[in-house]
């Protein structure tokens, strides 16, 4: 039994769709009232349930249950056929691989044939934004005059790429990112059903990492459960690559102690053993973000094991907030620096040097002027706390890097 969790726990009825109540409400109302449209556009981030809801719609319009309020019933022969992936009248097309005019022409020829099993032929076109311009035009002709037995569900993660002419012919539904707590509830349900053992913090981390995508969260859980051991926060962090490694702690300590040699040595050791410099920089930023949260009194939002939290609290006391912000900016630049191809470690080495050098003088000016904070800038530098002095900001940062808070 190796069925993926997200397939196994894919909702079979409207009541189990997670985080998309507004879409479900509208669709179930139209099914009850027997007022189903002929063209739908489902837009939203990946893994939020667009094709799942499209399947539910296909099942509901073809369900044989007497009472429309009970469709899909999951017991009639049509519902069962959809659930077992053998329903001929639900046609799923991946526009990423069938994006040409010929593919759409082919669809237009076949669409006029009556459904073979159910009442409606439901075409689910996934990643519809991938269609070529010509294919969109061909599709548009079909959307203008669809045969009465045809329903289109176009799904996309990139609605801005859909021509207005197509948009205007579709009933549009926006799928939202699923909130972390709703994902956690669902993961707990799967954990119980699969007889897995998992810590709540680990499930929260999985939910956060999946950025509101239910499918991604379930896939991550799948990956972790395949280790065959208890799913702890430490395990989740290791597998997801978000663990605060000793490397990160050592690098931050070397900044604190003004020990560039030790810091560089730590970086080189990590890179020599296969670490990716940019992901190391990201881990440092994530750690610094934790320090900032602690300094602001939000320790609850910090995801770290108890041992790491103890170390973090100590670091949070040793740096002031503007130092932490400055380091975040420096290492964030290193994490997003796409250059340095000839010497991949250069960005993070520079970041370390920059973080250690001159740690207190200028950054407070930059931060206070950017934030409009009420702290006093050093008297030697004339600064007014307005947004209109970019030259002061850029001059205040070592190596000419302009502080930038937008990435925070
Ligand atoms: Zn049914």
mmCIF file of C-alpha atoms in Angstrom, residues 295 315-327 359-360 363-364:
data_model
loop_
_atom_site.group_PDB
_atom_site.id
_atom_site.type_symbol
_atom_site.label_atom_id
_atom_site.label_comp_id
_atom_site.label_asym_id
_atom_site.label_seq_id
_atom_site.Cartn_x
_atom_site.Cartn_y
_atom_site.Cartn_z
ATOM 1 C CA UNK A 295 13.471 40.693 21.533
ATOM 2 C CA UNK A 315 21.970 35.712 21.860
ATOM 3 C CA UNK A 316 18.842 37.873 21.923
ATOM 4 C CA UNK A 317 20.114 39.512 25.103
ATOM 5 C CA UNK A 318 23.632 40.020 23.735
ATOM 6 C CA UNK A 319 22.653 41.935 20.596
ATOM 7 C CA UNK A 320 20.417 44.945 20.416
ATOM 8 C CA UNK A 321 17.529 44.993 17.973
ATOM 9 C CA UNK A 322 19.179 47.258 15.434
ATOM 10 C CA UNK A 323 22.209 44.960 15.328
ATOM 11 C CA UNK A 324 19.944 41.998 14.694
ATOM 12 C CA UNK A 325 18.105 43.875 11.948
ATOM 13 C CA UNK A 326 21.362 44.907 10.347
ATOM 14 C CA UNK A 327 22.668 41.336 10.333
ATOM 15 C CA UNK A 359 28.735 46.508 14.358
ATOM 16 C CA UNK A 360 27.111 49.395 16.224
ATOM 17 C CA UNK A 363 23.155 50.821 11.611
ATOM 18 C CA UNK A 364 21.128 52.524 14.290
#
